[in-house]
Amino acid sequence: TQLLEQSPQFLSIQEGENLTVYCNSSSVFSSLQWYRQEPGEGPVLLVTVVTGGEVKKLKRLTFQFGDARKDSSLHITAAQPGDTGLYLCAGYNTDKLIFGTGTRLQVFP
Amino acid sequence: GAVVSQHPSRVICKSGTSVKIECRSLDFQATTMFWYRQFPKQSLMLMATSNEGSKATYEQGVEKDKFLINHASLTLSTLTVTSAHPEDSSFYICSAYTGGGDYSNQPQHFGDGTRLSIL
């Protein structure tokens, strides 16, 4: 079973702080995706990283794929209350999308 | 963009009732759809892969007689929770990708989920 472990599990910070969420596996993935989910809704795709060492930026969010394609990170600069939500990494195991354990982020004003 | 619609968004019913949840791809055809289950404060767990015109593929530990999946058309998959009990209460989410080519680079399009509460 390919497991995607995320850390930290919970993160509670003040507006304006920076944070990093990690997604780690012992398996190699051809690509990894990051999603954000708000309560009562389905997850929404933020980014897909496909090349080892790749860095993608989405406004204040920076995503990195590890060189060995076993891990990824999400860095948020100057977090805002609107960033609050459940962040999920996910990778494909054959044709099935497997989700990470999740990181619940709360940003206080 | 690709839209997946899930209905109903919330169901509250008595123990022993069977509940059907629909998942529709509104503007694309989906030969494959996926059903996930999410417990409070946890991640999504894949339950089964729904294939149009054939039997669903269930993940280990998921009872196929309990969670009936039918994928009768390229735009509709249904999940029926049979004889539901309180432990079946959860958030159920479906998804689909447009398919074709390298799926690993394609996004999954998710429905907004169905919150099932069994009393």
Short mmCIF file of C-alpha atoms in Angstrom, two decimals:
data_model
loop_
_atom_site.label_atom_id
_atom_site.label_comp_id
_atom_site.label_asym_id
_atom_site.label_seq_id
_atom_site.Cartn_x
_atom_site.Cartn_y
_atom_site.Cartn_z
CA THR A 1 0.00 0.00 0.00
CA GLN A 2 1.34 3.37 -0.97
CA LEU A 3 0.94 5.71 1.97
CA LEU A 4 1.17 9.46 1.79
CA GLU A 5 1.94 10.88 5.21
CA GLN A 6 1.38 14.56 5.76
CA SER A 7 2.81 16.70 8.50
CA PRO A 8 1.84 18.49 10.50
CA GLN A 9 -1.61 17.06 11.04
CA PHE A 10 -2.92 20.32 12.46
CA LEU A 11 -1.61 23.85 12.17
CA SER A 12 -3.01 26.92 13.87
CA ILE A 13 -1.31 30.22 13.09
CA GLN A 14 -1.83 33.97 13.04
CA GLU A 15 -2.47 35.94 9.89
CA GLY A 16 0.77 36.98 8.22
CA GLU A 17 2.82 33.98 9.31
CA ASN A 18 4.51 31.58 6.91
CA LEU A 19 4.03 27.82 7.00
CA THR A 20 5.10 24.65 5.27
CA VAL A 21 3.17 21.41 4.88
CA TYR A 22 4.99 18.21 4.02
CA CYS A 23 3.84 15.13 2.13
CA ASN A 24 6.07 12.07 2.31
CA SER A 25 6.00 8.56 0.95
CA SER A 26 8.32 5.60 0.65
CA SER A 27 7.05 5.09 -2.89
CA VAL A 28 7.85 6.94 -6.08
CA PHE A 29 5.01 8.80 -7.74
CA SER A 30 4.88 9.90 -11.36
CA SER A 31 3.15 13.04 -10.14
CA LEU A 32 1.61 14.50 -7.02
CA GLN A 33 -1.36 16.76 -6.66
CA TRP A 34 -2.33 19.19 -3.93
CA TYR A 35 -5.94 19.87 -3.04
CA ARG A 36 -7.70 22.17 -0.62
CA GLN A 37 -11.01 21.20 0.91
CA GLU A 38 -13.43 23.36 2.86
CA PRO A 39 -16.05 21.91 5.22
CA GLY A 40 -19.01 20.36 3.45
CA GLU A 41 -17.41 20.58 0.03
CA GLY A 42 -15.37 18.41 -2.27
CA PRO A 43 -11.62 18.98 -2.61
CA VAL A 44 -10.43 21.51 -5.17
CA LEU A 45 -7.22 20.97 -7.11
CA LEU A 46 -4.50 23.53 -6.47
CA VAL A 47 -1.61 22.15 -8.49
CA THR A 48 -0.04 19.08 -10.07
CA VAL A 49 3.73 18.57 -9.92
CA VAL A 50 5.19 16.07 -12.35
CA THR A 51 8.97 16.52 -12.57
CA GLY A 52 11.42 15.70 -9.78
CA GLY A 53 12.71 18.94 -8.28
CA GLU A 54 9.92 20.97 -9.86
CA VAL A 55 8.77 24.14 -8.14
CA LYS A 56 5.43 25.73 -8.92
CA LYS A 57 4.05 28.96 -7.58
CA LEU A 58 0.44 29.93 -7.22
CA LYS A 59 0.29 33.46 -5.78
CA ARG A 60 1.39 33.02 -2.15
CA LEU A 61 1.59 29.22 -2.43
CA THR A 62 4.79 27.47 -3.48
CA PHE A 63 4.78 23.77 -4.27
CA GLN A 64 7.86 21.60 -4.60
CA PHE A 65 8.27 18.04 -5.80
CA GLY A 66 11.20 16.14 -4.34
CA ASP A 67 14.06 15.13 -6.59
CA ALA A 68 13.29 11.46 -6.02
CA ARG A 69 9.55 12.05 -6.54
CA LYS A 70 8.72 10.56 -3.16
CA ASP A 71 7.82 13.75 -1.37
CA SER A 72 6.38 17.19 -1.85
CA SER A 73 5.91 20.36 0.13
CA LEU A 74 3.51 23.27 0.16
CA HIS A 75 4.72 26.59 1.49
CA ILE A 76 2.32 29.44 2.17
CA THR A 77 3.70 32.95 2.58
CA ALA A 78 1.87 35.51 4.69
CA ALA A 79 -1.08 33.27 5.45
CA GLN A 80 -4.55 34.78 5.44
CA PRO A 81 -7.77 33.63 7.12
CA GLY A 82 -9.04 32.66 3.67
CA ASP A 83 -6.31 30.00 3.52
CA THR A 84 -8.05 28.07 6.30
CA GLY A 85 -9.00 24.58 5.22
CA LEU A 86 -7.89 20.97 4.85
CA TYR A 87 -4.88 20.55 2.57
CA LEU A 88 -4.46 17.19 0.91
CA CYS A 89 -1.70 15.80 -1.21
CA ALA A 90 -2.60 12.96 -3.55
CA GLY A 91 -0.86 10.64 -5.95
CA TYR A 92 -1.89 8.02 -8.42
CA ASN A 93 -1.50 4.32 -7.71
CA THR A 94 -2.12 2.90 -11.19
CA ASP A 95 -5.41 4.58 -12.06
CA LYS A 96 -6.55 5.29 -8.50
CA LEU A 97 -5.95 8.59 -6.75
CA ILE A 98 -4.73 8.03 -3.20
CA PHE A 99 -4.95 10.87 -0.72
CA GLY A 100 -2.54 11.85 1.98
CA THR A 101 -3.48 11.95 5.63
CA GLY A 102 -4.30 15.66 5.42
CA THR A 103 -3.23 18.86 7.16
CA ARG A 104 -5.87 20.99 8.76
CA LEU A 105 -4.85 24.66 8.69
CA GLN A 106 -6.51 27.42 10.66
CA VAL A 107 -5.40 31.00 10.20
CA PHE A 108 -6.60 33.47 12.80
CA PRO A 109 -7.06 37.18 12.00
CA GLY B 1 -14.54 23.66 -16.76
CA ALA B 2 -15.51 20.11 -15.94
CA VAL B 3 -18.31 19.95 -13.39
CA VAL B 4 -19.37 17.02 -11.26
CA SER B 5 -22.72 17.27 -9.54
CA GLN B 6 -23.64 15.18 -6.54
CA HIS B 7 -27.15 14.73 -5.17
CA PRO B 8 -28.45 14.93 -2.53
CA SER B 9 -26.08 17.12 -0.56
CA ARG B 10 -27.46 15.92 2.75
CA VAL B 11 -29.52 12.96 3.85
CA ILE B 12 -30.88 12.16 7.28
CA CYS B 13 -32.73 8.87 7.63
CA LYS B 14 -33.61 6.08 9.99
CA SER B 15 -31.52 2.99 10.54
CA GLY B 16 -32.37 0.22 8.08
CA THR B 17 -33.17 2.57 5.21
CA SER B 18 -31.39 2.29 1.87
CA VAL B 19 -30.04 5.54 0.49
CA LYS B 20 -29.07 6.32 -3.10
CA ILE B 21 -26.52 9.00 -3.96
CA GLU B 22 -26.12 10.24 -7.53
CA CYS B 23 -22.98 11.52 -9.17
CA ARG B 24 -23.27 13.23 -12.54
CA SER B 25 -20.68 14.65 -14.88
CA LEU B 26 -22.45 17.68 -16.31
CA ASP B 27 -20.31 18.72 -19.25
CA PHE B 28 -18.12 15.74 -20.01
CA GLN B 29 -18.33 12.00 -20.31
CA ALA B 30 -16.73 9.91 -17.60
CA THR B 31 -16.06 6.27 -18.27
CA THR B 32 -14.66 6.02 -14.78
CA MET B 33 -15.87 7.58 -11.58
CA PHE B 34 -14.62 7.13 -8.06
CA TRP B 35 -16.39 7.01 -4.72
CA TYR B 36 -14.70 8.19 -1.56
CA ARG B 37 -15.70 8.23 2.07
CA GLN B 38 -14.51 10.81 4.56
CA PHE B 39 -14.95 10.66 8.31
CA PRO B 40 -14.84 13.88 10.36
CA LYS B 41 -11.42 15.50 10.49
CA GLN B 42 -9.94 12.74 8.33
CA SER B 43 -8.75 12.39 4.76
CA LEU B 44 -10.60 10.83 1.85
CA MET B 45 -10.57 7.05 1.60
CA LEU B 46 -11.21 5.45 -1.77
CA MET B 47 -14.12 3.03 -1.59
CA ALA B 48 -14.51 1.87 -5.16
CA THR B 49 -13.91 2.60 -8.82
CA SER B 50 -17.07 2.79 -10.88
CA ASN B 51 -16.75 1.71 -14.50
CA GLU B 52 -19.38 2.47 -17.10
CA GLY B 53 -21.01 -0.69 -18.35
CA SER B 54 -19.20 -3.04 -16.01
CA LYS B 55 -18.94 -4.00 -12.36
CA ALA B 56 -17.34 -1.65 -9.90
CA THR B 57 -13.98 -2.44 -8.38
CA TYR B 58 -14.04 -2.24 -4.60
CA GLU B 59 -11.15 -1.45 -2.31
CA GLN B 60 -10.14 -3.96 0.31
CA GLY B 61 -12.45 -3.89 3.30
CA VAL B 62 -15.38 -2.27 1.48
CA GLU B 63 -18.48 -4.49 1.37
CA LYS B 64 -19.79 -4.60 -2.17
CA ASP B 65 -23.20 -5.86 -1.02
CA LYS B 66 -23.45 -2.96 1.39
CA PHE B 67 -22.37 -0.26 -1.04
CA LEU B 68 -23.97 -0.94 -4.40
CA ILE B 69 -22.53 0.98 -7.31
CA ASN B 70 -24.15 1.34 -10.70
CA HIS B 71 -22.57 3.22 -13.60
CA ALA B 72 -25.32 2.97 -16.17
CA SER B 73 -24.22 5.79 -18.46
CA LEU B 74 -21.20 7.89 -19.28
CA THR B 75 -22.53 10.72 -17.12
CA LEU B 76 -24.09 9.00 -14.13
CA SER B 77 -22.88 6.76 -11.32
CA THR B 78 -24.95 5.92 -8.27
CA LEU B 79 -23.93 4.66 -4.85
CA THR B 80 -26.62 2.93 -2.81
CA VAL B 81 -25.98 2.37 0.87
CA THR B 82 -28.18 -0.60 1.67
CA SER B 83 -29.79 -1.08 5.07
CA ALA B 84 -27.83 1.84 6.46
CA HIS B 85 -26.81 1.92 10.10
CA PRO B 86 -25.38 4.71 12.26
CA GLU B 87 -21.82 3.56 11.55
CA ASP B 88 -22.44 4.27 7.85
CA SER B 89 -22.86 7.95 8.68
CA SER B 90 -20.15 9.80 6.81
CA PHE B 91 -19.37 12.27 4.04
CA TYR B 92 -19.44 10.53 0.66
CA ILE B 93 -17.71 12.16 -2.31
CA CYS B 94 -17.57 11.15 -5.94
CA SER B 95 -15.09 12.20 -8.57
CA ALA B 96 -14.30 11.73 -12.21
CA TYR B 97 -11.57 12.58 -14.63
CA THR B 98 -12.20 13.19 -18.25
CA GLY B 99 -10.02 10.25 -19.08
CA GLY B 100 -7.89 9.49 -22.04
CA GLY B 101 -4.15 9.68 -22.25
CA ASP B 102 -1.95 9.96 -19.19
CA TYR B 103 -4.42 10.02 -16.31
CA SER B 104 -1.66 10.83 -13.85
CA ASN B 105 -1.45 14.35 -15.22
CA GLN B 106 -5.17 14.92 -15.24
CA PRO B 107 -7.11 16.49 -12.42
CA GLN B 108 -9.90 14.69 -10.67
CA HIS B 109 -13.12 16.66 -10.67
CA PHE B 110 -14.95 16.24 -7.41
CA GLY B 111 -18.57 16.57 -6.45
CA ASP B 112 -19.48 18.61 -3.41
CA GLY B 113 -20.19 15.52 -1.38
CA THR B 114 -23.18 14.02 0.38
CA ARG B 115 -23.42 14.09 4.14
CA LEU B 116 -25.23 10.98 5.24
CA SER B 117 -26.57 10.82 8.79
CA ILE B 118 -28.25 7.63 10.00
CA LEU B 119 -30.30 7.95 13.15
#
